[in-house]
Amino acid sequence: MEQVSHARDVPLEERLRLQKQGFATQKNDAAHKPFIPRRAQRENKNQPLELSSKRAVGRFRQVVEVKKKRALDPRFEAQSGRLNEDLFHKSYAFLDEYKHRELQQLKQQLKQTKSAAKRDELKHEIAVRQQDVTEKQKRDKIQSALTKRKREEREAVASGKGAFYLKRKDKKTLELQAKFQDLQETGRLSKFMAKKRKKNASKDHRWLPTQRK
């Protein structure tokens, strides 16, 4: 059989026939050779080792280990201690004075302003700040009632009485009492009760039978 010098010159049918008979072309011999990775070498032992540029290198590498910073929230850290609400309100009581002063300045500015657009803007700002002050006063009265109750319980425990902790229902009752007292002092109790009765009447009206047509 004539020896073929180049595998690419051999037709496909001839190559298949030669493979069946046990012969292999030069291309097939190269394809079946096991791959032996080339070991990286260096000419001098003092030189750095050269690596192949064909191997992909990771984009991010941890060169120097950096300790991760842990964010601390003083509201939930034991190092900050427990929140003393009474001391907190006393320490920042001057902010309420600033709010009252700014509110008075806005009212004075409203009297001196003639522009309709500016007056509407000032009225809106005054209403928002007045609502904020009113809500703050309500919260302070409720907190004052709860603080008074806790103080009485501490005094009772000091005199030999067993410890007592306010339940959610008792706390709600104290809040309602403080709200009722605030409405009574400001003269808004009758208006509040009328609004409450109207709301309850609208709820009861849903259960009444509809009129037959």
PDB file of N, CA and C in Angstrom, residues 69-139:
ATOM      1  N   LYS A  69     -15.445  46.300  58.881  1.00  0.00           N
ATOM      2  CA  LYS A  69     -15.925  47.201  59.920  1.00  0.00           C
ATOM      3  C   LYS A  69     -17.386  46.892  60.238  1.00  0.00           C
ATOM      4  N   ARG A  70     -17.689  46.806  61.495  1.00  0.00           N
ATOM      5  CA  ARG A  70     -19.048  46.510  61.946  1.00  0.00           C
ATOM      6  C   ARG A  70     -19.719  47.802  62.385  1.00  0.00           C
ATOM      7  N   ALA A  71     -20.835  48.104  61.731  1.00  0.00           N
ATOM      8  CA  ALA A  71     -21.562  49.326  62.070  1.00  0.00           C
ATOM      9  C   ALA A  71     -22.277  49.147  63.402  1.00  0.00           C
ATOM     10  N   LEU A  72     -22.204  50.158  64.227  1.00  0.00           N
ATOM     11  CA  LEU A  72     -22.824  50.121  65.548  1.00  0.00           C
ATOM     12  C   LEU A  72     -23.985  51.106  65.592  1.00  0.00           C
ATOM     13  N   ASP A  73     -25.109  50.636  66.068  1.00  0.00           N
ATOM     14  CA  ASP A  73     -26.281  51.484  66.249  1.00  0.00           C
ATOM     15  C   ASP A  73     -26.471  51.684  67.752  1.00  0.00           C
ATOM     16  N   PRO A  74     -26.290  52.901  68.242  1.00  0.00           N
ATOM     17  CA  PRO A  74     -26.369  53.109  69.703  1.00  0.00           C
ATOM     18  C   PRO A  74     -27.735  52.796  70.284  1.00  0.00           C
ATOM     19  N   ARG A  75     -28.767  52.723  69.442  1.00  0.00           N
ATOM     20  CA  ARG A  75     -30.104  52.422  69.969  1.00  0.00           C
ATOM     21  C   ARG A  75     -30.233  50.974  70.415  1.00  0.00           C
ATOM     22  N   PHE A  76     -29.423  50.080  69.819  1.00  0.00           N
ATOM     23  CA  PHE A  76     -29.572  48.655  70.097  1.00  0.00           C
ATOM     24  C   PHE A  76     -28.306  48.026  70.669  1.00  0.00           C
ATOM     25  N   GLU A  77     -27.349  48.830  71.071  1.00  0.00           N
ATOM     26  CA  GLU A  77     -26.110  48.303  71.615  1.00  0.00           C
ATOM     27  C   GLU A  77     -26.144  48.350  73.138  1.00  0.00           C
ATOM     28  N   ALA A  78     -25.622  47.281  73.749  1.00  0.00           N
ATOM     29  CA  ALA A  78     -25.604  47.218  75.210  1.00  0.00           C
ATOM     30  C   ALA A  78     -24.622  48.227  75.799  1.00  0.00           C
ATOM     31  N   GLN A  79     -23.597  48.629  75.016  1.00  0.00           N
ATOM     32  CA  GLN A  79     -22.615  49.579  75.527  1.00  0.00           C
ATOM     33  C   GLN A  79     -23.230  50.951  75.801  1.00  0.00           C
ATOM     34  N   SER A  80     -24.328  51.262  75.106  1.00  0.00           N
ATOM     35  CA  SER A  80     -24.952  52.576  75.272  1.00  0.00           C
ATOM     36  C   SER A  80     -25.837  52.653  76.509  1.00  0.00           C
ATOM     37  N   GLY A  81     -26.128  51.513  77.117  1.00  0.00           N
ATOM     38  CA  GLY A  81     -26.979  51.512  78.297  1.00  0.00           C
ATOM     39  C   GLY A  81     -28.455  51.603  77.926  1.00  0.00           C
ATOM     40  N   ARG A  82     -29.305  51.672  78.920  1.00  0.00           N
ATOM     41  CA  ARG A  82     -30.749  51.751  78.702  1.00  0.00           C
ATOM     42  C   ARG A  82     -31.173  53.207  78.546  1.00  0.00           C
ATOM     43  N   LEU A  83     -32.206  53.417  77.755  1.00  0.00           N
ATOM     44  CA  LEU A  83     -32.695  54.766  77.490  1.00  0.00           C
ATOM     45  C   LEU A  83     -33.536  55.255  78.661  1.00  0.00           C
ATOM     46  N   ASN A  84     -33.134  56.382  79.199  1.00  0.00           N
ATOM     47  CA  ASN A  84     -33.901  57.048  80.247  1.00  0.00           C
ATOM     48  C   ASN A  84     -34.737  58.137  79.574  1.00  0.00           C
ATOM     49  N   GLU A  85     -36.020  57.840  79.360  1.00  0.00           N
ATOM     50  CA  GLU A  85     -36.862  58.756  78.594  1.00  0.00           C
ATOM     51  C   GLU A  85     -37.060  60.087  79.314  1.00  0.00           C
ATOM     52  N   ASP A  86     -37.184  60.045  80.626  1.00  0.00           N
ATOM     53  CA  ASP A  86     -37.369  61.297  81.375  1.00  0.00           C
ATOM     54  C   ASP A  86     -36.148  62.200  81.224  1.00  0.00           C
ATOM     55  N   LEU A  87     -34.970  61.621  81.374  1.00  0.00           N
ATOM     56  CA  LEU A  87     -33.746  62.402  81.219  1.00  0.00           C
ATOM     57  C   LEU A  87     -33.580  62.891  79.786  1.00  0.00           C
ATOM     58  N   PHE A  88     -33.989  62.064  78.832  1.00  0.00           N
ATOM     59  CA  PHE A  88     -33.883  62.457  77.421  1.00  0.00           C
ATOM     60  C   PHE A  88     -34.756  63.677  77.127  1.00  0.00           C
ATOM     61  N   HIS A  89     -36.007  63.648  77.604  1.00  0.00           N
ATOM     62  CA  HIS A  89     -36.914  64.770  77.351  1.00  0.00           C
ATOM     63  C   HIS A  89     -36.452  66.033  78.072  1.00  0.00           C
ATOM     64  N   LYS A  90     -35.900  65.878  79.265  1.00  0.00           N
ATOM     65  CA  LYS A  90     -35.413  67.052  79.994  1.00  0.00           C
ATOM     66  C   LYS A  90     -34.179  67.645  79.309  1.00  0.00           C
ATOM     67  N   SER A  91     -33.329  66.788  78.757  1.00  0.00           N
ATOM     68  CA  SER A  91     -32.104  67.274  78.122  1.00  0.00           C
ATOM     69  C   SER A  91     -32.392  68.039  76.834  1.00  0.00           C
ATOM     70  N   TYR A  92     -33.448  67.635  76.126  1.00  0.00           N
ATOM     71  CA  TYR A  92     -33.770  68.275  74.847  1.00  0.00           C
ATOM     72  C   TYR A  92     -35.051  69.101  74.930  1.00  0.00           C
ATOM     73  N   ALA A  93     -35.361  69.580  76.116  1.00  0.00           N
ATOM     74  CA  ALA A  93     -36.558  70.415  76.275  1.00  0.00           C
ATOM     75  C   ALA A  93     -36.401  71.755  75.567  1.00  0.00           C
ATOM     76  N   PHE A  94     -35.159  72.210  75.357  1.00  0.00           N
ATOM     77  CA  PHE A  94     -34.942  73.504  74.700  1.00  0.00           C
ATOM     78  C   PHE A  94     -35.429  73.488  73.251  1.00  0.00           C
ATOM     79  N   LEU A  95     -35.550  72.301  72.648  1.00  0.00           N
ATOM     80  CA  LEU A  95     -36.046  72.231  71.276  1.00  0.00           C
ATOM     81  C   LEU A  95     -37.509  72.664  71.196  1.00  0.00           C
ATOM     82  N   ASP A  96     -38.279  72.364  72.234  1.00  0.00           N
ATOM     83  CA  ASP A  96     -39.679  72.802  72.250  1.00  0.00           C
ATOM     84  C   ASP A  96     -39.770  74.326  72.302  1.00  0.00           C
ATOM     85  N   GLU A  97     -38.856  74.944  73.034  1.00  0.00           N
ATOM     86  CA  GLU A  97     -38.841  76.408  73.090  1.00  0.00           C
ATOM     87  C   GLU A  97     -38.519  76.995  71.719  1.00  0.00           C
ATOM     88  N   TYR A  98     -37.588  76.374  71.003  1.00  0.00           N
ATOM     89  CA  TYR A  98     -37.266  76.838  69.650  1.00  0.00           C
ATOM     90  C   TYR A  98     -38.478  76.725  68.725  1.00  0.00           C
ATOM     91  N   LYS A  99     -39.210  75.618  68.847  1.00  0.00           N
ATOM     92  CA  LYS A  99     -40.377  75.417  67.982  1.00  0.00           C
ATOM     93  C   LYS A  99     -41.455  76.463  68.258  1.00  0.00           C
ATOM     94  N   HIS A 100     -41.693  76.760  69.538  1.00  0.00           N
ATOM     95  CA  HIS A 100     -42.689  77.782  69.881  1.00  0.00           C
ATOM     96  C   HIS A 100     -42.252  79.157  69.374  1.00  0.00           C
ATOM     97  N   ARG A 101     -40.969  79.442  69.487  1.00  0.00           N
ATOM     98  CA  ARG A 101     -40.464  80.737  69.030  1.00  0.00           C
ATOM     99  C   ARG A 101     -40.593  80.867  67.514  1.00  0.00           C
ATOM    100  N   GLU A 102     -40.256  79.806  66.784  1.00  0.00           N
ATOM    101  CA  GLU A 102     -40.379  79.846  65.327  1.00  0.00           C
ATOM    102  C   GLU A 102     -41.841  79.964  64.905  1.00  0.00           C
ATOM    103  N   LEU A 103     -42.739  79.315  65.650  1.00  0.00           N
ATOM    104  CA  LEU A 103     -44.161  79.403  65.330  1.00  0.00           C
ATOM    105  C   LEU A 103     -44.675  80.828  65.507  1.00  0.00           C
ATOM    106  N   GLN A 104     -44.244  81.498  66.557  1.00  0.00           N
ATOM    107  CA  GLN A 104     -44.648  82.883  66.770  1.00  0.00           C
ATOM    108  C   GLN A 104     -44.082  83.799  65.682  1.00  0.00           C
ATOM    109  N   GLN A 105     -42.869  83.523  65.245  1.00  0.00           N
ATOM    110  CA  GLN A 105     -42.277  84.321  64.171  1.00  0.00           C
ATOM    111  C   GLN A 105     -43.044  84.152  62.859  1.00  0.00           C
ATOM    112  N   LEU A 106     -43.489  82.930  62.583  1.00  0.00           N
ATOM    113  CA  LEU A 106     -44.273  82.695  61.370  1.00  0.00           C
ATOM    114  C   LEU A 106     -45.617  83.416  61.434  1.00  0.00           C
ATOM    115  N   LYS A 107     -46.250  83.408  62.592  1.00  0.00           N
ATOM    116  CA  LYS A 107     -47.526  84.117  62.734  1.00  0.00           C
ATOM    117  C   LYS A 107     -47.343  85.622  62.565  1.00  0.00           C
ATOM    118  N   GLN A 108     -46.248  86.155  63.096  1.00  0.00           N
ATOM    119  CA  GLN A 108     -45.964  87.577  62.929  1.00  0.00           C
ATOM    120  C   GLN A 108     -45.666  87.909  61.469  1.00  0.00           C
ATOM    121  N   GLN A 109     -44.971  87.006  60.799  1.00  0.00           N
ATOM    122  CA  GLN A 109     -44.669  87.210  59.382  1.00  0.00           C
ATOM    123  C   GLN A 109     -45.935  87.148  58.534  1.00  0.00           C
ATOM    124  N   LEU A 110     -46.898  86.320  58.949  1.00  0.00           N
ATOM    125  CA  LEU A 110     -48.161  86.222  58.217  1.00  0.00           C
ATOM    126  C   LEU A 110     -48.937  87.533  58.285  1.00  0.00           C
ATOM    127  N   LYS A 111     -48.883  88.202  59.419  1.00  0.00           N
ATOM    128  CA  LYS A 111     -49.597  89.475  59.556  1.00  0.00           C
ATOM    129  C   LYS A 111     -49.005  90.557  58.656  1.00  0.00           C
ATOM    130  N   GLN A 112     -47.703  90.492  58.412  1.00  0.00           N
ATOM    131  CA  GLN A 112     -47.035  91.532  57.634  1.00  0.00           C
ATOM    132  C   GLN A 112     -46.981  91.224  56.137  1.00  0.00           C
ATOM    133  N   THR A 113     -47.359  90.020  55.737  1.00  0.00           N
ATOM    134  CA  THR A 113     -47.285  89.625  54.327  1.00  0.00           C
ATOM    135  C   THR A 113     -48.576  89.996  53.611  1.00  0.00           C
ATOM    136  N   LYS A 114     -48.433  90.558  52.403  1.00  0.00           N
ATOM    137  CA  LYS A 114     -49.589  90.964  51.604  1.00  0.00           C
ATOM    138  C   LYS A 114     -49.801  90.059  50.390  1.00  0.00           C
ATOM    139  N   SER A 115     -48.770  89.347  49.968  1.00  0.00           N
ATOM    140  CA  SER A 115     -48.894  88.464  48.806  1.00  0.00           C
ATOM    141  C   SER A 115     -49.785  87.277  49.147  1.00  0.00           C
ATOM    142  N   ALA A 116     -50.748  86.998  48.257  1.00  0.00           N
ATOM    143  CA  ALA A 116     -51.693  85.902  48.507  1.00  0.00           C
ATOM    144  C   ALA A 116     -50.988  84.546  48.481  1.00  0.00           C
ATOM    145  N   ALA A 117     -50.079  84.358  47.526  1.00  0.00           N
ATOM    146  CA  ALA A 117     -49.368  83.077  47.429  1.00  0.00           C
ATOM    147  C   ALA A 117     -48.487  82.850  48.652  1.00  0.00           C
ATOM    148  N   LYS A 118     -47.820  83.919  49.095  1.00  0.00           N
ATOM    149  CA  LYS A 118     -46.954  83.801  50.270  1.00  0.00           C
ATOM    150  C   LYS A 118     -47.774  83.550  51.527  1.00  0.00           C
ATOM    151  N   ARG A 119     -48.952  84.161  51.618  1.00  0.00           N
ATOM    152  CA  ARG A 119     -49.809  83.958  52.787  1.00  0.00           C
ATOM    153  C   ARG A 119     -50.305  82.507  52.855  1.00  0.00           C
ATOM    154  N   ASP A 120     -50.670  81.946  51.693  1.00  0.00           N
ATOM    155  CA  ASP A 120     -51.109  80.546  51.681  1.00  0.00           C
ATOM    156  C   ASP A 120     -49.979  79.614  52.115  1.00  0.00           C
ATOM    157  N   GLU A 121     -48.776  79.931  51.661  1.00  0.00           N
ATOM    158  CA  GLU A 121     -47.626  79.106  52.045  1.00  0.00           C
ATOM    159  C   GLU A 121     -47.352  79.193  53.543  1.00  0.00           C
ATOM    160  N   LEU A 122     -47.461  80.404  54.093  1.00  0.00           N
ATOM    161  CA  LEU A 122     -47.237  80.581  55.530  1.00  0.00           C
ATOM    162  C   LEU A 122     -48.337  79.911  56.353  1.00  0.00           C
ATOM    163  N   LYS A 123     -49.577  79.981  55.879  1.00  0.00           N
ATOM    164  CA  LYS A 123     -50.679  79.334  56.601  1.00  0.00           C
ATOM    165  C   LYS A 123     -50.482  77.822  56.662  1.00  0.00           C
ATOM    166  N   HIS A 124     -50.043  77.266  55.552  1.00  0.00           N
ATOM    167  CA  HIS A 124     -49.796  75.818  55.532  1.00  0.00           C
ATOM    168  C   HIS A 124     -48.664  75.446  56.490  1.00  0.00           C
ATOM    169  N   GLU A 125     -47.597  76.238  56.488  1.00  0.00           N
ATOM    170  CA  GLU A 125     -46.465  75.959  57.376  1.00  0.00           C
ATOM    171  C   GLU A 125     -46.873  76.106  58.843  1.00  0.00           C
ATOM    172  N   ILE A 126     -47.679  77.104  59.146  1.00  0.00           N
ATOM    173  CA  ILE A 126     -48.135  77.307  60.524  1.00  0.00           C
ATOM    174  C   ILE A 126     -49.024  76.151  60.971  1.00  0.00           C
ATOM    175  N   ALA A 127     -49.905  75.690  60.084  1.00  0.00           N
ATOM    176  CA  ALA A 127     -50.796  74.578  60.430  1.00  0.00           C
ATOM    177  C   ALA A 127     -50.004  73.301  60.709  1.00  0.00           C
ATOM    178  N   VAL A 128     -48.975  73.053  59.897  1.00  0.00           N
ATOM    179  CA  VAL A 128     -48.155  71.852  60.093  1.00  0.00           C
ATOM    180  C   VAL A 128     -47.414  71.915  61.424  1.00  0.00           C
ATOM    181  N   ARG A 129     -46.828  73.072  61.710  1.00  0.00           N
ATOM    182  CA  ARG A 129     -46.065  73.201  62.958  1.00  0.00           C
ATOM    183  C   ARG A 129     -46.977  73.197  64.182  1.00  0.00           C
ATOM    184  N   GLN A 130     -48.151  73.786  64.044  1.00  0.00           N
ATOM    185  CA  GLN A 130     -49.094  73.775  65.161  1.00  0.00           C
ATOM    186  C   GLN A 130     -49.562  72.360  65.467  1.00  0.00           C
ATOM    187  N   GLN A 131     -49.791  71.580  64.414  1.00  0.00           N
ATOM    188  CA  GLN A 131     -50.175  70.183  64.603  1.00  0.00           C
ATOM    189  C   GLN A 131     -49.059  69.392  65.280  1.00  0.00           C
ATOM    190  N   ASP A 132     -47.825  69.689  64.903  1.00  0.00           N
ATOM    191  CA  ASP A 132     -46.678  69.011  65.518  1.00  0.00           C
ATOM    192  C   ASP A 132     -46.583  69.335  67.005  1.00  0.00           C
ATOM    193  N   VAL A 133     -46.792  70.599  67.348  1.00  0.00           N
ATOM    194  CA  VAL A 133     -46.732  71.007  68.755  1.00  0.00           C
ATOM    195  C   VAL A 133     -47.855  70.354  69.557  1.00  0.00           C
ATOM    196  N   THR A 134     -49.055  70.296  68.966  1.00  0.00           N
ATOM    197  CA  THR A 134     -50.196  69.693  69.664  1.00  0.00           C
ATOM    198  C   THR A 134     -49.975  68.207  69.917  1.00  0.00           C
ATOM    199  N   GLU A 135     -49.482  67.498  68.907  1.00  0.00           N
ATOM    200  CA  GLU A 135     -49.212  66.070  69.076  1.00  0.00           C
ATOM    201  C   GLU A 135     -48.121  65.832  70.113  1.00  0.00           C
ATOM    202  N   LYS A 136     -47.134  66.715  70.131  1.00  0.00           N
ATOM    203  CA  LYS A 136     -46.059  66.583  71.127  1.00  0.00           C
ATOM    204  C   LYS A 136     -46.608  66.771  72.537  1.00  0.00           C
ATOM    205  N   GLN A 137     -47.508  67.698  72.722  1.00  0.00           N
ATOM    206  CA  GLN A 137     -48.109  67.914  74.038  1.00  0.00           C
ATOM    207  C   GLN A 137     -48.937  66.708  74.470  1.00  0.00           C
ATOM    208  N   LYS A 138     -49.653  66.095  73.520  1.00  0.00           N
ATOM    209  CA  LYS A 138     -50.428  64.898  73.851  1.00  0.00           C
ATOM    210  C   LYS A 138     -49.515  63.759  74.292  1.00  0.00           C
ATOM    211  N   ARG A 139     -48.432  63.558  73.554  1.00  0.00           N
ATOM    212  CA  ARG A 139     -47.500  62.484  73.915  1.00  0.00           C
ATOM    213  C   ARG A 139     -46.853  62.742  75.272  1.00  0.00           C
TER     214      ARG A 139
END
